[in-house]
GROMACS .gro file of C-alpha atoms in nm:
model
  353
    1ALA     CA    1  -0.266  -0.101   1.302
    2SER     CA    2  -0.231  -0.373   1.558
    3GLY     CA    3  -0.119  -0.731   1.605
    4HIS     CA    4   0.170  -0.739   1.349
    5THR     CA    5   0.480  -0.559   1.423
    6TYR     CA    6   0.706  -0.700   1.146
    7PRO     CA    7   0.755  -0.503   0.827
    8VAL     CA    8   0.634  -0.684   0.514
    9THR     CA    9   0.970  -0.638   0.337
   10ALA     CA   10   1.129  -0.857   0.597
   11LEU     CA   11   0.917  -1.132   0.467
   12VAL     CA   12   0.900  -1.058   0.091
   13PRO     CA   13   1.135  -0.774  -0.027
   14GLU     CA   14   0.993  -0.797  -0.372
   15LEU     CA   15   0.621  -0.746  -0.282
   16THR     CA   16   0.452  -0.440  -0.407
   17HIS     CA   17   0.110  -0.349  -0.266
   18GLN     CA   18  -0.067  -0.048  -0.415
   19ARG     CA   19  -0.364   0.084  -0.222
   20GLN     CA   20  -0.628   0.239  -0.442
   21PRO     CA   21  -0.723   0.575  -0.281
   22HIS     CA   22  -1.106   0.611  -0.226
   23ARG     CA   23  -1.148   0.967  -0.354
   24LYS     CA   24  -1.398   1.137  -0.582
   25ASP     CA   25  -1.131   1.177  -0.844
   26HIS     CA   26  -1.029   0.817  -0.832
   27THR     CA   27  -1.179   0.596  -1.112
   28THR     CA   28  -1.269   0.264  -0.961
   29MET     CA   29  -1.327  -0.035  -1.190
   30SER     CA   30  -1.696  -0.057  -1.278
   31GLU     CA   31  -1.892  -0.375  -1.330
   32GLN     CA   32  -1.841  -0.331  -1.699
   33SER     CA   33  -1.475  -0.296  -1.660
   34LEU     CA   34  -1.451  -0.606  -1.428
   35ASN     CA   35  -1.612  -0.809  -1.694
   36ASN     CA   36  -1.381  -0.682  -1.966
   37PRO     CA   37  -1.026  -0.838  -1.908
   38ALA     CA   38  -0.866  -0.586  -2.137
   39ASP     CA   39  -0.991  -0.302  -1.916
   40VAL     CA   40  -0.857  -0.472  -1.600
   41LEU     CA   41  -0.520  -0.529  -1.757
   42GLU     CA   42  -0.478  -0.190  -1.909
   43ALA     CA   43  -0.552  -0.037  -1.560
   44ILE     CA   44  -0.275  -0.224  -1.387
   45PRO     CA   45   0.023  -0.008  -1.483
   46ALA     CA   46  -0.159   0.317  -1.379
   47GLY     CA   47  -0.275   0.139  -1.060
   48LEU     CA   48   0.071   0.026  -0.967
   49GLY     CA   49   0.267   0.326  -1.093
   50PHE     CA   50   0.498   0.113  -1.313
   51VAL     CA   51   0.464  -0.157  -1.576
   52PRO     CA   52   0.510  -0.503  -1.412
   53THR     CA   53   0.693  -0.778  -1.603
   54ASP     CA   54   0.762  -1.142  -1.499
   55SER     CA   55   0.481  -1.103  -1.237
   56ILE     CA   56   0.161  -1.231  -1.098
   57VAL     CA   57  -0.075  -0.933  -1.033
   58ALA     CA   58  -0.366  -0.962  -0.792
   59VAL     CA   59  -0.638  -0.702  -0.834
   60LEU     CA   60  -0.816  -0.699  -0.507
   61LEU     CA   61  -1.178  -0.603  -0.518
   62SER     CA   62  -1.379  -0.458  -0.228
   63PRO     CA   63  -1.697  -0.643  -0.126
   64ALA     CA   64  -2.015  -0.515  -0.290
   65PRO     CA   65  -2.195  -0.313  -0.015
   66GLN     CA   66  -2.524  -0.483  -0.104
   67ALA     CA   67  -2.648  -0.753  -0.334
   68GLY     CA   68  -2.631  -0.654  -0.700
   69SER     CA   69  -2.411  -0.351  -0.641
   70THR     CA   70  -2.067  -0.309  -0.803
   71MET     CA   71  -1.731  -0.410  -0.656
   72ASN     CA   72  -1.444  -0.166  -0.685
   73ALA     CA   73  -1.075  -0.214  -0.693
   74ALA     CA   74  -0.953  -0.185  -0.337
   75GLY     CA   75  -0.581  -0.249  -0.419
   76ILE     CA   76  -0.326  -0.417  -0.640
   77VAL     CA   77  -0.057  -0.654  -0.527
   78ASN     CA   78   0.237  -0.741  -0.750
   79PHE     CA   79   0.426  -1.058  -0.689
   80PRO     CA   80   0.745  -1.163  -0.882
   81LYS     CA   81   0.671  -1.467  -1.097
   82HIS     CA   82   0.918  -1.679  -0.913
   83LEU     CA   83   0.766  -1.620  -0.568
   84ASN     CA   84   0.614  -1.929  -0.407
   85ALA     CA   85   0.245  -1.900  -0.416
   86MET     CA   86   0.182  -1.990  -0.055
   87ARG     CA   87   0.448  -1.754   0.064
   88ALA     CA   88   0.278  -1.478  -0.128
   89LEU     CA   89  -0.071  -1.564   0.006
   90THR     CA   90   0.070  -1.577   0.362
   91VAL     CA   91   0.193  -1.221   0.332
   92VAL     CA   92  -0.127  -1.091   0.184
   93THR     CA   93  -0.349  -1.243   0.446
   94ALA     CA   94  -0.112  -1.157   0.742
   95HIS     CA   95  -0.171  -0.795   0.668
   96SER     CA   96  -0.536  -0.787   0.700
   97LEU     CA   97  -0.630  -0.846   0.337
   98VAL     CA   98  -0.900  -1.087   0.448
   99ALA     CA   99  -1.250  -1.179   0.327
  100SER     CA  100  -1.403  -0.897   0.530
  101GLN     CA  101  -1.224  -0.645   0.320
  102ILE     CA  102  -1.184  -0.828  -0.011
  103GLY     CA  103  -1.488  -0.944  -0.205
  104ALA     CA  104  -1.296  -1.110  -0.491
  105VAL     CA  105  -0.969  -1.120  -0.673
  106ILE     CA  106  -0.869  -1.112  -1.038
  107LEU     CA  107  -0.531  -1.271  -1.111
  108ALA     CA  108  -0.311  -1.157  -1.400
  109ALA     CA  109  -0.002  -1.356  -1.507
  110VAL     CA  110   0.226  -1.107  -1.694
  111TRP     CA  111   0.522  -1.257  -1.867
  112ASP     CA  112   0.645  -1.322  -2.203
  113GLY     CA  113   0.616  -1.682  -2.306
  114PRO     CA  114   0.359  -1.961  -2.238
  115VAL     CA  115   0.196  -2.061  -1.915
  116THR     CA  116   0.352  -2.395  -1.835
  117ASP     CA  117   0.206  -2.670  -1.631
  118TYR     CA  118   0.418  -2.567  -1.343
  119ASP     CA  119   0.298  -2.206  -1.381
  120ARG     CA  120  -0.068  -2.333  -1.373
  121SER     CA  121  -0.004  -2.534  -1.048
  122ARG     CA  122   0.129  -2.228  -0.875
  123LEU     CA  123  -0.160  -2.017  -0.993
  124GLY     CA  124  -0.398  -2.284  -0.889
  125ALA     CA  125  -0.244  -2.301  -0.548
  126LEU     CA  126  -0.283  -1.926  -0.513
  127GLU     CA  127  -0.648  -1.949  -0.621
  128ALA     CA  128  -0.711  -2.232  -0.377
  129GLY     CA  129  -0.544  -2.035  -0.107
  130PHE     CA  130  -0.773  -1.729  -0.165
  131GLY     CA  131  -1.063  -1.963  -0.161
  132ARG     CA  132  -0.985  -2.105   0.175
  133HIS     CA  133  -1.012  -1.754   0.309
  134GLY     CA  134  -1.353  -1.708   0.147
  135ILE     CA  135  -1.212  -1.496  -0.137
  136PRO     CA  136  -1.318  -1.609  -0.483
  137VAL     CA  137  -1.095  -1.557  -0.781
  138MET     CA  138  -1.314  -1.420  -1.064
  139ARG     CA  139  -1.069  -1.462  -1.341
  140THR     CA  140  -0.703  -1.575  -1.400
  141LEU     CA  141  -0.565  -1.406  -1.701
  142HIS     CA  142  -0.240  -1.423  -1.897
  143VAL     CA  143  -0.081  -1.159  -2.107
  144THR     CA  144   0.271  -1.137  -2.254
  145THR     CA  145   0.323  -0.765  -2.197
  146LEU     CA  146   0.136  -0.452  -2.077
  147SER     CA  147   0.387  -0.217  -2.240
  148GLU     CA  148   0.254  -0.282  -2.591
  149ALA     CA  149  -0.063  -0.409  -2.759
  150ALA     CA  150  -0.105  -0.782  -2.697
  151LEU     CA  151  -0.352  -1.068  -2.658
  152TRP     CA  152  -0.494  -1.167  -2.318
  153ALA     CA  153  -0.617  -1.518  -2.244
  154ASP     CA  154  -0.849  -1.640  -1.975
  155LEU     CA  155  -0.678  -1.955  -1.837
  156ASP     CA  156  -1.002  -2.101  -1.718
  157SER     CA  157  -1.251  -2.030  -1.992
  158GLY     CA  158  -1.006  -2.012  -2.292
  159GLU     CA  159  -1.148  -1.669  -2.393
  160SER     CA  160  -0.912  -1.428  -2.543
  161GLY     CA  161  -0.893  -1.073  -2.684
  162PRO     CA  162  -0.677  -0.786  -2.755
  163THR     CA  163  -0.530  -0.518  -2.521
  164HIS     CA  164  -0.393  -0.174  -2.613
  165ARG     CA  165  -0.055  -0.060  -2.475
  166HIS     CA  166  -0.100   0.106  -2.152
  167GLN     CA  167  -0.002   0.455  -2.256
  168ASP     CA  168  -0.313   0.461  -2.483
  169SER     CA  169  -0.553   0.343  -2.197
  170LEU     CA  170  -0.801   0.562  -2.017
  171PRO     CA  171  -0.646   0.493  -1.682
  172ALA     CA  172  -0.304   0.611  -1.812
  173ALA     CA  173  -0.464   0.929  -1.955
  174ARG     CA  174  -0.619   1.009  -1.617
  175ALA     CA  175  -0.288   0.944  -1.445
  176ARG     CA  176  -0.123   1.194  -1.680
  177ALA     CA  177  -0.390   1.450  -1.621
  178LYS     CA  178  -0.320   1.426  -1.251
  179GLY     CA  179   0.053   1.462  -1.299
  180GLN     CA  180   0.125   1.096  -1.199
  181THR     CA  181   0.404   0.920  -1.364
  182VAL     CA  182   0.386   0.553  -1.478
  183ALA     CA  183   0.745   0.415  -1.484
  184ASP     CA  184   0.849   0.164  -1.750
  185SER     CA  185   0.965  -0.083  -1.478
  186LYS     CA  186   0.977  -0.120  -1.105
  187ALA     CA  187   1.347  -0.056  -1.114
  188GLU     CA  188   1.289   0.281  -1.285
  189VAL     CA  189   1.082   0.391  -0.984
  190ALA     CA  190   1.384   0.376  -0.756
  191ASP     CA  191   1.587   0.580  -1.012
  192GLU     CA  192   1.362   0.869  -0.936
  193TYR     CA  193   1.535   0.905  -0.597
  194ALA     CA  194   1.892   0.863  -0.734
  195GLN     CA  195   2.140   1.101  -0.593
  196VAL     CA  196   2.205   1.408  -0.820
  197ASP     CA  197   2.528   1.603  -0.809
  198PRO     CA  198   2.617   1.852  -0.677
  199PRO     CA  199   2.455   1.780  -0.345
  200ALA     CA  200   2.288   2.080  -0.174
  201PRO     CA  201   2.521   2.252   0.069
  202MET     CA  202   2.455   2.200   0.435
  203LEU     CA  203   2.470   2.497   0.672
  204ALA     CA  204   2.496   2.528   1.037
  205MET     CA  205   2.168   2.594   1.200
  206ALA     CA  206   2.254   2.912   1.381
  207GLU     CA  207   1.900   3.043   1.428
  208PRO     CA  208   1.660   2.730   1.436
  209MET     CA  209   1.331   2.921   1.444
  210SER     CA  210   1.421   3.178   1.177
  211MET     CA  211   1.533   2.881   0.936
  212LEU     CA  212   1.220   2.689   1.006
  213LEU     CA  213   0.999   2.993   0.941
  214ASP     CA  214   1.183   3.070   0.611
  215ALA     CA  215   1.172   2.701   0.499
  216SER     CA  216   0.798   2.675   0.594
  217GLU     CA  217   0.716   2.987   0.387
  218GLU     CA  218   0.900   2.882   0.080
  219LEU     CA  219   0.775   2.519   0.101
  220ALA     CA  220   0.424   2.636   0.127
  221GLN     CA  221   0.466   2.859  -0.180
  222VAL     CA  222   0.630   2.580  -0.384
  223ILE     CA  223   0.358   2.329  -0.305
  224SER     CA  224   0.080   2.570  -0.389
  225SER     CA  225   0.236   2.695  -0.704
  226HIS     CA  226   0.371   2.368  -0.845
  227ALA     CA  227   0.709   2.541  -0.879
  228ALA     CA  228   1.044   2.349  -0.852
  229PRO     CA  229   1.217   2.364  -0.519
  230SER     CA  230   1.526   2.590  -0.521
  231GLU     CA  231   1.857   2.494  -0.388
  232HIS     CA  232   1.805   2.726  -0.105
  233LEU     CA  233   1.484   2.550  -0.006
  234VAL     CA  234   1.650   2.202  -0.038
  235THR     CA  235   1.934   2.317   0.180
  236ALA     CA  236   1.684   2.458   0.439
  237LEU     CA  237   1.477   2.148   0.441
  238GLY     CA  238   1.787   1.929   0.495
  239VAL     CA  239   1.910   2.135   0.783
  240VAL     CA  240   1.573   2.156   0.954
  241ILE     CA  241   1.468   1.794   0.930
  242SER     CA  242   1.806   1.686   1.063
  243HIS     CA  243   1.784   1.921   1.355
  244SER     CA  244   1.451   1.849   1.519
  245ALA     CA  245   1.159   1.593   1.495
  246ARG     CA  246   0.911   1.870   1.584
  247ALA     CA  247   1.046   2.104   1.316
  248HIS     CA  248   1.015   1.814   1.069
  249GLN     CA  249   0.662   1.760   1.183
  250ALA     CA  250   0.584   2.124   1.110
  251LEU     CA  251   0.714   2.106   0.755
  252LEU     CA  252   0.523   1.785   0.683
  253ALA     CA  253   0.196   1.935   0.798
  254LEU     CA  254   0.224   2.189   0.503
  255GLY     CA  255   0.180   1.911   0.256
  256LEU     CA  256  -0.104   1.711   0.398
  257ASP     CA  257  -0.366   1.868   0.170
  258ALA     CA  258  -0.158   1.831  -0.149
  259PRO     CA  259   0.020   1.491  -0.101
  260GLU     CA  260   0.108   1.443  -0.475
  261ARG     CA  261   0.282   1.779  -0.500
  262ALA     CA  262   0.449   1.748  -0.155
  263ALA     CA  263   0.580   1.402  -0.259
  264ALA     CA  264   0.729   1.559  -0.565
  265VAL     CA  265   0.910   1.827  -0.365
  266TRP     CA  266   1.043   1.586  -0.109
  267THR     CA  267   1.168   1.356  -0.386
  268VAL     CA  268   1.365   1.629  -0.536
  269ALA     CA  269   1.503   1.708  -0.198
  270ALA     CA  270   1.606   1.350  -0.138
  271THR     CA  271   1.809   1.351  -0.469
  272ARG     CA  272   2.008   1.668  -0.362
  273LEU     CA  273   2.057   1.579   0.013
  274ARG     CA  274   2.309   1.337   0.158
  275ASN     CA  275   2.337   1.120   0.469
  276GLU     CA  276   2.092   1.176   0.761
  277ALA     CA  277   1.915   1.460   0.571
  278ARG     CA  278   1.858   1.233   0.270
  279THR     CA  279   1.722   0.963   0.485
  280TRP     CA  280   1.455   1.194   0.635
  281ALA     CA  281   1.382   1.344   0.292
  282LEU     CA  282   1.312   0.987   0.158
  283VAL     CA  283   1.091   0.907   0.462
  284SER     CA  284   0.895   1.242   0.398
  285ALA     CA  285   0.852   1.145   0.025
  286ALA     CA  286   0.722   0.808   0.138
  287ILE     CA  287   0.468   0.969   0.370
  288PHE     CA  288   0.318   1.172   0.091
  289HIS     CA  289   0.323   0.897  -0.162
  290TYR     CA  290   0.138   0.678   0.088
  291LEU     CA  291  -0.120   0.955   0.137
  292ALA     CA  292  -0.156   0.981  -0.239
  293GLY     CA  293  -0.222   0.613  -0.259
  294ASN     CA  294   0.121   0.545  -0.448
  295GLY     CA  295   0.242   0.243  -0.250
  296THR     CA  296   0.501   0.158  -0.517
  297ARG     CA  297   0.692   0.486  -0.473
  298ALA     CA  298   0.645   0.491  -0.101
  299ALA     CA  299   0.798   0.146  -0.067
  300ALA     CA  300   1.089   0.232  -0.286
  301ALA     CA  301   1.169   0.547  -0.081
  302LEU     CA  302   1.158   0.338   0.243
  303ARG     CA  303   1.390   0.075   0.107
  304LEU     CA  304   1.641   0.345   0.005
  305ALA     CA  305   1.603   0.494   0.357
  306ASP     CA  306   1.694   0.153   0.499
  307GLN     CA  307   2.004   0.146   0.271
  308GLU     CA  308   2.109   0.497   0.384
  309CYS     CA  309   2.098   0.390   0.735
  310ALA     CA  310   2.284   0.065   0.681
  311ALA     CA  311   2.561   0.247   0.478
  312ALA     CA  312   2.609   0.483   0.770
  313GLY     CA  313   2.604   0.220   1.027
  314LEU     CA  314   2.292   0.360   1.185
  315PRO     CA  315   1.973   0.190   1.306
  316THR     CA  316   1.670   0.226   1.098
  317PRO     CA  317   1.431   0.479   1.241
  318ARG     CA  318   1.116   0.327   1.391
  319LEU     CA  319   0.903   0.552   1.180
  320VAL     CA  320   1.023   0.372   0.869
  321ASP     CA  321   0.891   0.036   1.004
  322ALA     CA  322   0.569   0.193   1.118
  323LEU     CA  323   0.516   0.345   0.770
  324ARG     CA  324   0.599   0.028   0.605
  325PHE     CA  325   0.346  -0.169   0.809
  326GLU     CA  326   0.075   0.082   0.725
  327LEU     CA  327   0.174   0.080   0.361
  328HIS     CA  328   0.060  -0.285   0.331
  329ALA     CA  329  -0.250  -0.261   0.534
  330PRO     CA  330  -0.570  -0.191   0.340
  331THR     CA  331  -0.724   0.154   0.407
  332ASP     CA  332  -0.904   0.441   0.241
  333ALA     CA  333  -0.772   0.790   0.202
  334ASP     CA  334  -0.943   0.938   0.517
  335ALA     CA  335  -0.807   0.649   0.737
  336ALA     CA  336  -0.468   0.680   0.578
  337ARG     CA  337  -0.462   1.063   0.673
  338GLU     CA  338  -0.565   0.972   1.035
  339LYS     CA  339  -0.282   0.717   1.059
  340ILE     CA  340  -0.028   0.972   0.932
  341LEU     CA  341  -0.147   1.236   1.170
  342PHE     CA  342  -0.108   0.996   1.454
  343LEU     CA  343   0.242   0.912   1.346
  344LEU     CA  344   0.329   1.276   1.309
  345ASP     CA  345   0.190   1.348   1.661
  346HIS     CA  346   0.440   1.088   1.793
  347LEU     CA  347   0.734   1.174   1.548
  348ASP     CA  348   0.958   1.256   1.845
  349GLN     CA  349   0.923   0.901   1.975
  350LEU     CA  350   0.970   0.739   1.620
  351ASP     CA  351   1.253   0.936   1.481
  352ARG     CA  352   1.533   0.733   1.638
  353THR     CA  353   1.545   0.360   1.722
   0.00000   0.00000   0.00000
């Protein structure tokens, strides 16, 4: 990343950008799906990782590689309904979501109640803003809810039709098969990191290398076996990541090939650890959620890491801002991995402000 050094949440704390990982197991929106508003809407909760409400959702489509070929979903951006359209557009375009990387957009207004003239004017301003950047808006849809079956309406053509509740959709089934969770709300995502009592006991690190080796061995086993991390492992992780950036780097390397599972382990650790150790466990969870394409949970972990630092009167680690910037820049899974490897190589320079 270059050019922009500010974190996106400094501009719009409520913004959620979910990168769609480009992997063989990722189901992109086909041409048929893009032409079917119900398919687009039903894919949004699984794409974001939560069910949006009172929101404007922008489904960002990658450019077709050649004439006549199919565009795929490159990412999803969720804006609060009340957010000024031009402010939202400024944030999107400021983070490299430009015409060279977006072929088109589908907008979805998700709120219970009618679309007023004021709502239409804000949606129109957003459409016009994308148009000025050479990004056409294929459709602007409205649906009252994505939690339950409902009716969608195309605000331009007047077409309408039914949607299923998101739990019954094909994207939701695929997410469940991969062990991914779709929260009922954005607030519920943050609850996954809520502190659980009693906290894991913290021990003095009498033999750093021995503790690192023990933690590494157990962490590798937990990630590969899908087992729950023990209290002993959580304690060891907390001690090690608080002690040394290089030791932290070694532990993070163990999860690079299984980011979903590693994210789950570090999330559990974050709920049981406190203070500095909790901050670094949150950052670790954010790293793996980012690698897995789960921007919603990565952003939530980074926000909580900020709060932990503020509560302790400590500066936010530069790694948090570096991750936050990368989180809102479009990329594919291979490029995301390269960026994380670069950050890990420089972890000792980023672990303190």
